[in-house]
Amino acid sequence: MFTIALAFQTTESYGGVTGKIRGVVKDATTGEPLPGANVVVVGTSFGAAAAEDGKFIILYLPPGTYELRTSMIGYRTAISQNVKVEADRSTHIDFIMEEAVLEGEEIVVVAPIELVKLDVSASETRVTQEDMANAPFANRVEDAIGFQSGIQGNLIEGEMQIRAGDATEAAILVDGYSMVDPNFNRSIVTIAPSSVEEITVIRGGYNAEYGKARSGIVNIVTSTPSQDFHVDLDYQLNPARQRHAGSSRYSENNFWRQELYGSESSMEPNYVVRVEGITPDTIRWEGWNAYAERLLTDANPDNDLTAEEARELWNWRHRPITYDDVTGHNIALTLSDGYKFTDDWRMSVMSTLSWEKQPFAYPQPIDAYQSKTILYKVINDFGHKHKLTLLGTHNLTNTVTRNYSTSNWDVYDEISYGGGDSEMFYPGRKPLNDRTASLIGLKYQYLASDTRILEADMNYFRSNWEIRHSAAASEADGRYFHGRLYLDPQSGWIPKHIWSDEQQDWVLNPLARTDDVTNYNMFGGGVTWDDSYGRRFNLKLSMTDQFHPAHELKAGMEITANKIVENRKHWHDDSPEKEYITTAHTEPLVFAAYVQDKVEFSGMVANFGLRLDRYDPNGEFSPMGVIDYATLGLAFD
């Protein structure tokens, strides 16, 4: 005989998100099982009755720490505290009950700490909300994940690697929903730690229900809204400071050219000896007097400068940029509450608003990475058999590209958290990179029997990218030298080419001026434009049945419809004549079905499963723009 008494609580309950508690109830004197003993999870509607062999199972519990209470007529009530439940795992708790001498007697024990997890069939690591709160530097979910062994790369930038696998080989899930951008197959995760109950990192041997994962899975389970009003505010201040080791990049030790070209002695011939490695390098300078005389006596009147003007111009264009005065902020506000409309209808709501501003280590077109996110979770419990859960998260990220976006073959530019490459005196070379991402999921759950749950789940994911140059340098910020306007390279983007209405073509920008002394181009760059976007609609149907104490059967299917639109343009070498265009509009379809059996014995667990995936491109990839000069005029279709 196998009996489970189960009632619903307002919480998520599907594979990868919930766990279970199992154990046995015995008589302390005889060691005999006590069938019919009631085991309940205090503060919830979950519970079970012990079977004839004294065994019980409580299914579909969300991750967290609970208190169990076991009672039976004629016996003292037994209480087990600090019982930890983890997603996709079974927690074993046994009760030894003593006969009661006085009515109402209780025995309280603390659940033992599990030193070795015997019921795990894969290499995995779990991070709880308590772990994140105790970690001194884990102010983001990405930090908590990155601290785990075998994890490399920056999840914020979409480059997380598990066991040295490629970033496209990892599946990132939030409450079972994929957070992988369909366009570039990179993860987008921006969730505040206060919204997370547990994170599981699985490095291999995962169940058949998980698809599109080769190197590993990161499964993030959000917190369950509380039944009473709850407020959580987390604020971290990142004071203004220099955010890299060593001295300022504009110090004499790092910028030795200042002494050679910008000092009082620079008017006359001078030199410096640079020792990098074994061989010294002597760098000579003719002096501003000789430089100005050469300009004033050549045949070009448009480059004339006096010695004083030339040195002042050089010093102005190479003045240090202050980059240690930006303050960082990381704030997350979580509100949670519960409502009871009728005896059979309860609703709990959680919402988290978060904002992060992370100053860049070196000067960029903007001074910091910024991310704004709203997450909300609404759970409707209709009686003990029906439940409807809504989860949504929306994010806006403003930053720069990690690199300069100079390759004509790139179709993807990573967002940058720390700033990445940086020009010393012309930050406008780096493009801006803005991204929006949204996920909305709706799940319906039906408790068909004490052991069986049916689920229908649909979710929609969208992402939009916008890569462009920064704001153009203003003439009002420039200065005149010898009657000519020089734009300030620190005030914005200076294009190499501008459009001529008269010639109806792109022409060289007369205000794009090179530093003749160092041959440094204080203009150009930022000539990548990308407004690609992705959409994904996913429908899942599944059934989970604990049909035997040792067997949990799960079967399901899912259909995914994608829309992938690429619209990217790049000028190679800053030249409009070397325009490279990537366009694509595809709507692939994916179908998957699986069946799996989780077999649990004492001290051992095994997962057996079978999965079918079918991919339909549903169209052809659009041809890319081909650069004639790169193929000697031979364009390939």
XYZ file of C-alpha atoms in Angstrom:
637
model
C 0.000 0.000 0.000
C 1.285 3.454 -0.921
C -0.478 6.541 0.373
C 0.244 10.221 -0.045
C -1.941 12.952 1.340
C -1.176 16.188 -0.446
C -2.644 19.672 -0.601
C -1.509 22.673 -2.605
C 0.223 25.739 -1.328
C 0.637 28.902 -3.359
C 3.965 28.090 -4.935
C 5.586 26.853 -8.104
C 5.598 23.091 -8.516
C 7.230 21.655 -11.570
C 10.402 19.831 -12.515
C 13.591 21.650 -11.734
C 11.857 24.016 -9.322
C 10.535 21.873 -6.450
C 11.793 19.125 -4.169
C 10.327 16.504 -1.869
C 10.604 15.227 1.693
C 10.520 11.509 2.372
C 11.089 9.397 5.454
C 9.658 6.808 7.828
C 7.790 7.026 11.154
C 8.602 4.344 13.773
C 7.838 3.482 17.380
C 10.760 4.372 19.656
C 10.363 1.238 21.798
C 9.569 -1.520 19.317
C 10.988 -0.054 16.126
C 7.764 -0.951 14.356
C 6.365 1.391 11.679
C 3.457 3.633 12.622
C 0.972 3.696 9.726
C -1.429 6.621 9.681
C 0.906 9.061 11.421
C 0.279 12.584 10.135
C 3.297 14.541 8.889
C 2.660 18.192 8.058
C 4.839 21.075 6.932
C 4.192 23.825 9.473
C 2.829 27.025 7.977
C 1.784 25.398 4.696
C -0.942 23.133 3.355
C 1.527 20.372 2.542
C 1.385 17.104 4.400
C 1.315 13.318 4.158
C 0.053 10.262 6.003
C 2.441 7.400 6.702
C 1.705 4.193 4.777
C 1.521 0.671 6.263
C 5.306 0.441 6.259
C 5.549 3.819 8.035
C 6.943 5.596 4.984
C 5.727 9.001 3.800
C 6.471 11.372 0.924
C 5.621 15.067 0.670
C 5.793 16.220 -2.937
C 6.232 19.504 -4.842
C 7.776 21.623 -2.086
C 9.558 24.802 -3.178
C 13.177 25.210 -2.033
C 13.531 26.560 1.469
C 13.869 25.687 5.151
C 10.852 24.172 6.889
C 9.599 22.732 10.153
C 7.888 19.307 10.141
C 5.365 18.196 12.748
C 4.374 14.530 13.159
C 1.451 13.501 15.338
C -0.435 10.330 16.213
C -2.910 9.448 18.947
C -1.122 8.021 21.976
C 2.279 9.415 21.008
C 4.172 12.581 21.805
C 4.215 15.051 18.906
C 7.581 15.040 17.129
C 8.934 18.235 15.571
C 11.900 18.446 13.201
C 13.313 21.922 12.612
C 15.606 23.406 9.946
C 14.616 20.874 7.304
C 16.160 22.070 4.052
C 14.474 21.320 0.734
C 16.319 21.734 -2.564
C 14.976 21.676 -6.108
C 14.983 18.274 -7.830
C 16.153 16.533 -4.651
C 14.691 14.398 -1.878
C 15.311 15.332 1.744
C 15.224 12.335 4.106
C 13.774 12.873 7.583
C 12.848 9.975 9.889
C 10.708 10.268 13.016
C 11.075 8.115 16.149
C 7.928 8.612 18.233
C 7.568 7.913 21.951
C 4.382 7.035 23.764
C 2.795 10.020 25.496
C 2.450 10.120 29.273
C 0.708 13.500 29.286
C -1.388 14.881 26.458
C 0.328 17.626 24.471
C 3.919 16.496 25.078
C 6.335 17.301 22.258
C 9.791 16.205 21.171
C 11.795 18.774 19.193
C 14.848 17.800 17.160
C 16.954 19.707 14.656
C 17.385 18.084 11.269
C 20.979 16.870 10.805
C 23.246 18.572 8.302
C 23.704 16.476 5.186
C 27.448 16.042 4.773
C 27.276 13.862 1.656
C 24.449 14.151 -0.868
C 23.820 10.568 -1.881
C 20.723 11.146 -4.012
C 22.410 13.299 -6.674
C 22.949 11.760 -10.106
C 24.898 14.691 -11.595
C 27.745 17.001 -10.657
C 25.964 20.009 -9.226
C 26.314 22.960 -6.877
C 23.511 24.737 -5.043
C 23.515 28.319 -3.842
C 20.784 29.404 -1.462
C 19.539 32.868 -0.618
C 21.357 32.551 2.701
C 24.600 31.752 0.884
C 24.277 34.885 -1.237
C 23.514 37.013 1.819
C 26.630 35.736 3.604
C 28.987 36.109 0.645
C 30.822 39.445 1.045
C 31.136 40.215 -2.670
C 28.068 38.494 -4.164
C 25.966 41.602 -4.704
C 24.609 40.153 -7.948
C 23.250 36.771 -8.966
C 26.020 36.598 -11.553
C 28.613 36.854 -8.768
C 27.086 33.944 -6.857
C 27.164 31.806 -10.000
C 30.670 32.891 -10.980
C 32.085 31.849 -7.588
C 31.239 28.198 -8.296
C 33.930 25.800 -9.480
C 33.982 25.093 -13.189
C 32.320 28.419 -14.059
C 34.201 30.942 -16.183
C 33.327 34.137 -17.995
C 30.938 36.949 -17.256
C 27.258 36.007 -17.268
C 26.234 39.661 -17.589
C 28.153 39.897 -20.858
C 26.663 36.606 -22.074
C 29.978 34.777 -21.980
C 29.488 32.287 -19.143
C 31.281 28.984 -19.698
C 30.739 25.739 -17.802
C 33.648 23.299 -17.747
C 35.384 25.293 -20.499
C 32.460 24.771 -22.864
C 31.273 27.465 -25.216
C 28.875 30.115 -23.947
C 26.267 28.842 -26.420
C 26.333 25.382 -24.820
C 24.890 26.394 -21.445
C 21.185 26.571 -20.655
C 20.112 29.378 -18.318
C 16.675 28.901 -16.752
C 14.602 31.123 -14.467
C 11.745 29.152 -12.906
C 12.107 26.729 -15.796
C 11.987 29.439 -18.486
C 14.877 29.790 -20.899
C 16.703 33.119 -20.713
C 18.786 32.525 -23.841
C 18.520 35.186 -26.534
C 17.348 33.418 -29.732
C 19.315 35.830 -31.925
C 22.816 35.243 -30.632
C 22.258 32.217 -28.385
C 23.675 34.077 -25.381
C 22.145 34.240 -21.928
C 20.412 37.338 -20.568
C 20.019 37.222 -16.792
C 19.432 40.339 -14.689
C 17.768 39.324 -11.431
C 18.344 40.781 -7.974
C 19.508 38.318 -5.278
C 16.518 39.251 -3.108
C 14.245 37.659 -5.750
C 16.098 34.347 -5.742
C 15.440 31.387 -3.482
C 17.992 28.973 -4.901
C 20.449 28.549 -7.774
C 21.502 25.129 -9.041
C 24.496 24.689 -11.343
C 24.441 21.282 -13.056
C 27.606 20.320 -14.896
C 26.510 17.075 -16.538
C 24.109 14.158 -16.350
C 20.966 16.300 -16.428
C 17.487 14.965 -17.023
C 15.764 14.422 -20.358
C 13.460 17.390 -19.742
C 16.389 19.755 -20.262
C 17.154 20.459 -23.902
C 19.769 22.580 -25.708
C 22.332 22.024 -22.976
C 25.674 20.385 -23.588
C 28.147 21.816 -21.101
C 25.784 22.585 -18.227
C 22.649 24.155 -16.805
C 22.071 27.064 -14.438
C 18.619 26.771 -12.876
C 17.482 29.869 -10.959
C 14.404 29.483 -8.748
C 12.741 32.726 -7.701
C 11.316 33.219 -4.233
C 7.723 32.404 -3.362
C 5.652 35.487 -2.446
C 4.830 35.640 1.243
C 1.259 35.495 2.531
C 1.732 38.644 4.602
C 3.190 42.033 3.751
C 6.959 41.913 3.464
C 9.527 44.509 2.399
C 13.158 43.857 1.537
C 15.514 46.704 0.669
C 19.114 46.084 -0.323
C 21.402 48.997 -1.167
C 25.109 48.920 -1.854
C 27.222 52.006 -2.441
C 30.287 51.812 -4.634
C 32.248 54.971 -3.738
C 33.933 57.055 -6.398
C 37.493 55.867 -6.858
C 40.007 54.620 -9.380
C 38.807 51.169 -10.418
C 42.016 49.598 -11.602
C 45.352 48.745 -10.050
C 48.346 51.027 -10.300
C 48.504 54.737 -10.957
C 46.260 56.782 -13.217
C 46.645 56.075 -16.903
C 47.439 59.787 -17.344
C 50.262 59.860 -14.793
C 53.842 60.571 -15.861
C 54.701 56.902 -15.449
C 52.014 55.830 -17.920
C 51.830 58.819 -20.261
C 55.469 59.641 -20.907
C 54.630 61.668 -24.059
C 53.480 64.579 -21.899
C 57.060 65.373 -20.871
C 58.300 65.040 -24.449
C 55.622 67.081 -26.233
C 53.768 69.119 -23.614
C 56.383 70.498 -21.218
C 58.246 73.820 -21.352
C 61.320 72.081 -22.739
C 59.307 70.690 -25.658
C 59.795 73.908 -27.651
C 63.348 72.773 -28.496
C 64.621 69.389 -29.734
C 64.403 66.701 -27.085
C 64.338 62.938 -26.662
C 63.382 60.199 -24.215
C 64.722 56.685 -23.840
C 62.082 53.999 -23.354
C 63.177 50.673 -21.909
C 60.624 47.957 -22.525
C 62.206 44.539 -22.466
C 65.895 44.251 -23.300
C 66.432 46.803 -26.081
C 66.133 50.542 -25.229
C 64.136 52.695 -27.626
C 65.117 56.326 -28.213
C 62.266 58.628 -29.250
C 63.322 62.012 -30.617
C 61.280 65.196 -30.968
C 62.233 68.111 -33.216
C 60.633 70.707 -30.924
C 57.626 72.938 -31.485
C 59.706 75.779 -32.924
C 61.004 73.604 -35.746
C 57.612 71.975 -36.162
C 55.836 75.338 -36.529
C 58.467 76.674 -38.933
C 57.952 73.630 -41.149
C 54.187 74.179 -41.238
C 54.420 77.914 -41.864
C 56.814 77.503 -44.788
C 55.162 74.617 -46.641
C 52.719 75.053 -49.522
C 49.634 74.255 -47.461
C 48.121 77.314 -45.729
C 45.448 75.194 -44.011
C 47.875 73.672 -41.508
C 49.660 76.808 -40.315
C 50.284 77.055 -36.554
C 52.689 79.042 -34.440
C 54.869 77.124 -32.003
C 52.804 78.319 -29.050
C 49.537 77.434 -30.818
C 50.814 73.991 -31.745
C 51.871 73.152 -28.199
C 48.652 74.550 -26.710
C 46.597 72.556 -29.220
C 48.489 69.375 -28.394
C 48.096 69.883 -24.640
C 44.393 70.679 -25.006
C 43.655 67.577 -27.065
C 45.752 65.424 -24.724
C 44.543 66.771 -21.413
C 43.815 64.108 -18.758
C 40.262 62.813 -18.419
C 38.937 62.579 -14.878
C 37.536 59.081 -14.418
C 37.701 58.452 -10.674
C 34.745 60.647 -9.685
C 31.784 58.400 -10.606
C 29.824 56.746 -7.792
C 28.254 53.336 -8.281
C 24.927 52.170 -6.898
C 23.167 48.825 -6.595
C 19.671 48.912 -5.135
C 16.856 46.361 -5.054
C 13.431 46.823 -3.483
C 11.217 43.752 -3.051
C 7.581 43.933 -1.969
C 5.500 40.852 -1.204
C 1.975 40.359 0.086
C -0.903 37.889 0.102
C -4.636 38.319 -0.407
C -7.612 36.097 0.363
C -10.635 36.835 -1.823
C -12.705 33.743 -1.001
C -12.180 30.488 0.874
C -11.060 28.909 -2.401
C -9.150 31.805 -3.942
C -5.888 33.093 -2.541
C -3.398 35.272 -4.310
C 0.175 36.179 -3.398
C 2.222 38.843 -5.154
C 5.918 39.684 -5.264
C 7.606 42.499 -7.142
C 11.256 43.533 -7.272
C 12.582 46.797 -8.662
C 16.338 46.939 -9.118
C 18.836 49.421 -10.526
C 22.559 48.984 -10.889
C 25.098 51.574 -11.924
C 28.617 50.215 -12.304
C 31.232 52.856 -13.264
C 33.685 51.822 -15.940
C 37.336 51.256 -15.119
C 38.533 53.580 -17.911
C 36.942 56.486 -19.833
C 34.150 55.532 -22.238
C 31.502 57.509 -24.189
C 29.276 57.089 -21.123
C 30.548 56.864 -17.568
C 28.903 53.637 -16.360
C 27.065 50.435 -17.111
C 23.424 50.787 -16.071
C 20.744 48.139 -15.724
C 17.115 48.642 -14.679
C 14.919 45.608 -13.996
C 11.421 44.876 -12.780
C 10.414 41.351 -11.791
C 6.948 40.335 -10.677
C 5.366 37.066 -9.643
C 1.656 36.515 -9.050
C 0.347 33.177 -7.768
C -3.373 32.414 -7.730
C -4.423 29.349 -5.737
C -7.963 28.232 -6.587
C -8.785 25.648 -3.945
C -6.517 22.644 -3.555
C -6.389 21.467 -7.159
C -5.939 24.490 -9.431
C -3.187 27.049 -9.547
C -2.241 29.829 -11.962
C 1.160 31.520 -11.796
C 2.333 34.587 -13.684
C 6.026 35.485 -13.856
C 7.451 38.483 -15.658
C 10.789 40.224 -15.875
C 11.723 43.268 -17.954
C 15.200 44.753 -18.266
C 16.846 47.754 -19.893
C 20.632 47.807 -20.129
C 22.690 50.796 -21.304
C 26.390 50.281 -21.840
C 29.098 50.139 -24.523
C 30.398 47.329 -26.672
C 33.226 45.354 -25.147
C 35.483 45.946 -28.160
C 35.662 48.595 -30.868
C 33.491 46.663 -33.342
C 36.050 46.910 -36.134
C 35.766 43.491 -37.762
C 33.785 43.225 -40.977
C 32.957 39.602 -40.151
C 31.364 40.147 -36.749
C 27.618 39.624 -36.429
C 27.495 40.104 -32.661
C 28.926 42.676 -30.248
C 29.048 41.748 -26.581
C 27.777 44.200 -24.033
C 30.419 45.362 -21.587
C 30.105 45.430 -17.807
C 33.539 46.834 -17.017
C 33.992 48.970 -20.133
C 36.449 46.863 -22.112
C 38.775 48.568 -24.574
C 39.300 52.283 -24.034
C 40.924 55.136 -25.948
C 42.972 57.512 -23.818
C 41.876 60.801 -25.377
C 39.046 59.924 -27.756
C 36.376 57.827 -25.989
C 33.934 58.401 -28.857
C 35.527 55.634 -30.920
C 33.608 53.005 -28.910
C 29.974 52.315 -29.984
C 27.095 52.352 -27.524
C 25.202 49.128 -26.900
C 21.644 49.229 -25.545
C 19.550 46.134 -24.944
C 16.030 45.437 -23.757
C 14.831 41.984 -22.741
C 11.467 40.778 -21.463
C 10.051 37.457 -20.330
C 6.426 36.706 -19.481
C 5.373 33.228 -18.402
C 1.965 31.833 -17.448
C 1.635 28.397 -15.847
C -1.495 26.419 -15.014
C -1.236 23.453 -12.644
C -3.835 20.826 -11.875
C -3.524 18.272 -9.090
C -5.153 15.254 -10.729
C -4.537 12.932 -7.775
C -2.463 12.666 -4.624
C 0.551 11.679 -6.707
C -0.063 13.199 -10.127
C 0.176 16.787 -11.312
C -0.596 18.130 -14.794
C 0.916 21.356 -16.084
C 0.357 23.674 -19.030
C 2.888 26.427 -19.474
C 3.327 29.155 -22.065
C 5.950 31.881 -22.099
C 7.098 34.682 -24.371
C 10.621 36.098 -24.587
C 11.775 39.128 -26.542
C 15.065 40.963 -26.943
C 16.001 44.138 -28.801
C 19.500 45.399 -29.523
C 20.613 48.859 -30.573
C 24.261 49.505 -31.405
C 25.165 52.989 -32.582
C 27.745 55.722 -32.204
C 27.669 58.085 -29.239
C 26.521 61.699 -29.396
C 28.496 63.771 -31.887
C 31.066 66.284 -30.697
C 29.657 69.795 -30.580
C 31.319 72.697 -32.341
C 30.505 74.785 -29.272
C 32.938 72.641 -27.267
C 35.730 73.111 -29.804
C 38.467 75.736 -29.991
C 39.934 77.863 -32.759
C 43.654 77.776 -33.511
C 45.063 79.990 -36.254
C 41.513 80.660 -37.430
C 40.578 76.996 -37.762
C 38.056 75.073 -35.651
C 39.274 71.974 -33.845
C 36.641 69.736 -32.298
C 37.160 68.503 -28.764
C 37.871 64.732 -29.029
C 36.684 64.266 -25.460
C 33.251 65.801 -26.067
C 31.816 63.172 -28.403
C 31.980 61.205 -31.628
C 33.810 62.751 -34.603
C 32.938 60.915 -37.846
C 35.591 60.320 -40.457
C 33.034 60.785 -43.246
C 30.006 63.048 -43.497
C 27.216 63.158 -46.042
C 27.405 65.877 -48.695
C 24.066 67.040 -50.071
C 25.905 68.832 -52.847
C 27.803 65.753 -54.041
C 25.137 63.284 -52.905
C 27.865 61.109 -51.480
C 29.989 60.532 -48.412
C 33.026 62.793 -48.189
C 35.896 63.157 -45.737
C 35.024 65.265 -42.717
C 37.202 68.405 -42.747
C 36.961 68.570 -38.941
C 38.343 65.038 -38.520
C 41.911 66.038 -37.728
C 44.824 63.737 -36.956
C 47.419 64.473 -34.290
C 50.396 64.948 -36.616
C 52.920 64.521 -33.823
C 51.859 61.055 -32.679
C 49.831 60.107 -35.798
C 46.915 59.397 -33.487
C 43.487 59.660 -35.150
C 41.221 61.553 -32.793
C 38.173 60.768 -34.894
C 36.334 57.886 -36.490
C 35.018 54.622 -35.139
C 31.487 53.973 -34.004
C 30.448 52.967 -37.524
C 28.479 49.871 -36.585
C 24.704 50.040 -36.565
C 22.664 47.104 -35.332
C 18.978 46.962 -34.452
C 18.544 43.181 -34.496
C 15.860 41.560 -32.378
C 14.566 38.150 -31.360
C 11.217 36.720 -30.296
C 10.345 33.326 -28.838
C 7.001 31.768 -27.941
C 7.108 28.494 -26.035
C 4.300 26.107 -25.046
C 4.874 23.210 -22.633
C 2.644 20.363 -21.476
C 3.806 17.902 -18.830
C 2.674 15.261 -16.367
C 4.509 14.214 -13.210
C 3.461 11.114 -11.270
C 5.042 9.624 -8.142
C 3.367 6.302 -8.983
C 5.677 4.300 -6.699
C 7.727 5.250 -3.636
C 10.898 4.703 -5.667
C 9.741 6.012 -9.042
C 8.834 9.515 -10.188
C 7.672 9.500 -13.796
C 7.594 12.671 -15.848
C 6.558 13.054 -19.474
C 6.107 16.180 -21.508
C 6.274 17.960 -24.816
C 6.996 21.494 -25.938
C 6.686 23.599 -29.064
C 8.829 26.672 -29.652
C 8.326 29.290 -32.350
C 11.181 31.737 -32.891
C 11.504 34.939 -34.846
C 15.058 36.031 -35.532
C 15.734 39.315 -37.296
C 19.270 40.505 -37.982
C 19.831 43.992 -39.332
C 23.454 45.011 -39.036
C 25.655 47.412 -40.972
C 29.365 48.035 -40.534
C 31.871 50.278 -42.297
C 35.171 48.488 -42.420
C 38.163 50.796 -41.917
C 35.675 53.640 -41.300
C 34.943 53.672 -45.024
C 31.409 53.849 -46.477
C 32.845 52.227 -49.602
C 33.558 49.131 -47.513
C 30.073 48.684 -46.180
C 29.226 45.263 -44.854
C 25.567 44.399 -44.296
C 24.122 41.391 -42.520
C 20.388 40.842 -42.825
C 18.304 37.840 -41.887
C 14.675 37.116 -41.118
C 13.946 33.554 -40.074
C 11.202 31.938 -38.023
C 12.435 28.459 -37.016
C 10.205 25.962 -35.223
C 11.289 23.475 -32.568
C 9.404 20.451 -31.243
C 10.542 18.332 -28.299
C 9.114 15.417 -26.328
C 10.577 13.481 -23.431
C 9.879 10.843 -20.816
C 12.004 10.241 -17.734
C 11.961 8.166 -14.583
C 13.716 9.244 -11.418
C 14.479 6.095 -9.455
C 15.266 6.628 -5.770
C 16.610 4.033 -3.400
C 18.288 4.396 -0.043
C 21.519 6.261 -0.702
C 21.207 6.184 -4.483
C 19.287 7.866 -7.268
C 19.254 7.182 -11.001
C 17.653 9.089 -13.854
C 16.511 7.276 -16.972
C 15.083 9.248 -19.846
C 14.503 9.588 -23.551
C 14.215 12.867 -25.454
C 13.287 13.729 -29.025
C 14.110 17.102 -30.592
C 13.055 18.200 -34.059
C 14.243 21.470 -35.580
C 12.656 23.071 -38.627
C 14.517 26.110 -40.037
C 11.249 27.156 -41.678
C 13.021 29.206 -44.318
C 16.393 30.049 -45.780
C 19.096 32.294 -44.420
C 19.265 35.576 -46.297
C 22.510 36.242 -48.204
C 24.960 38.590 -46.517
C 26.336 41.706 -48.116
C 29.718 40.909 -49.655
C 32.611 43.355 -49.760
C 33.994 43.458 -53.288
C 37.406 44.773 -52.241
C 37.869 41.890 -49.808
C 37.319 39.305 -52.552
C 39.155 41.116 -55.361
C 35.843 41.895 -56.991
C 34.655 38.291 -56.932
C 31.423 38.188 -54.953
C 30.272 34.822 -53.695
C 26.565 33.983 -53.524
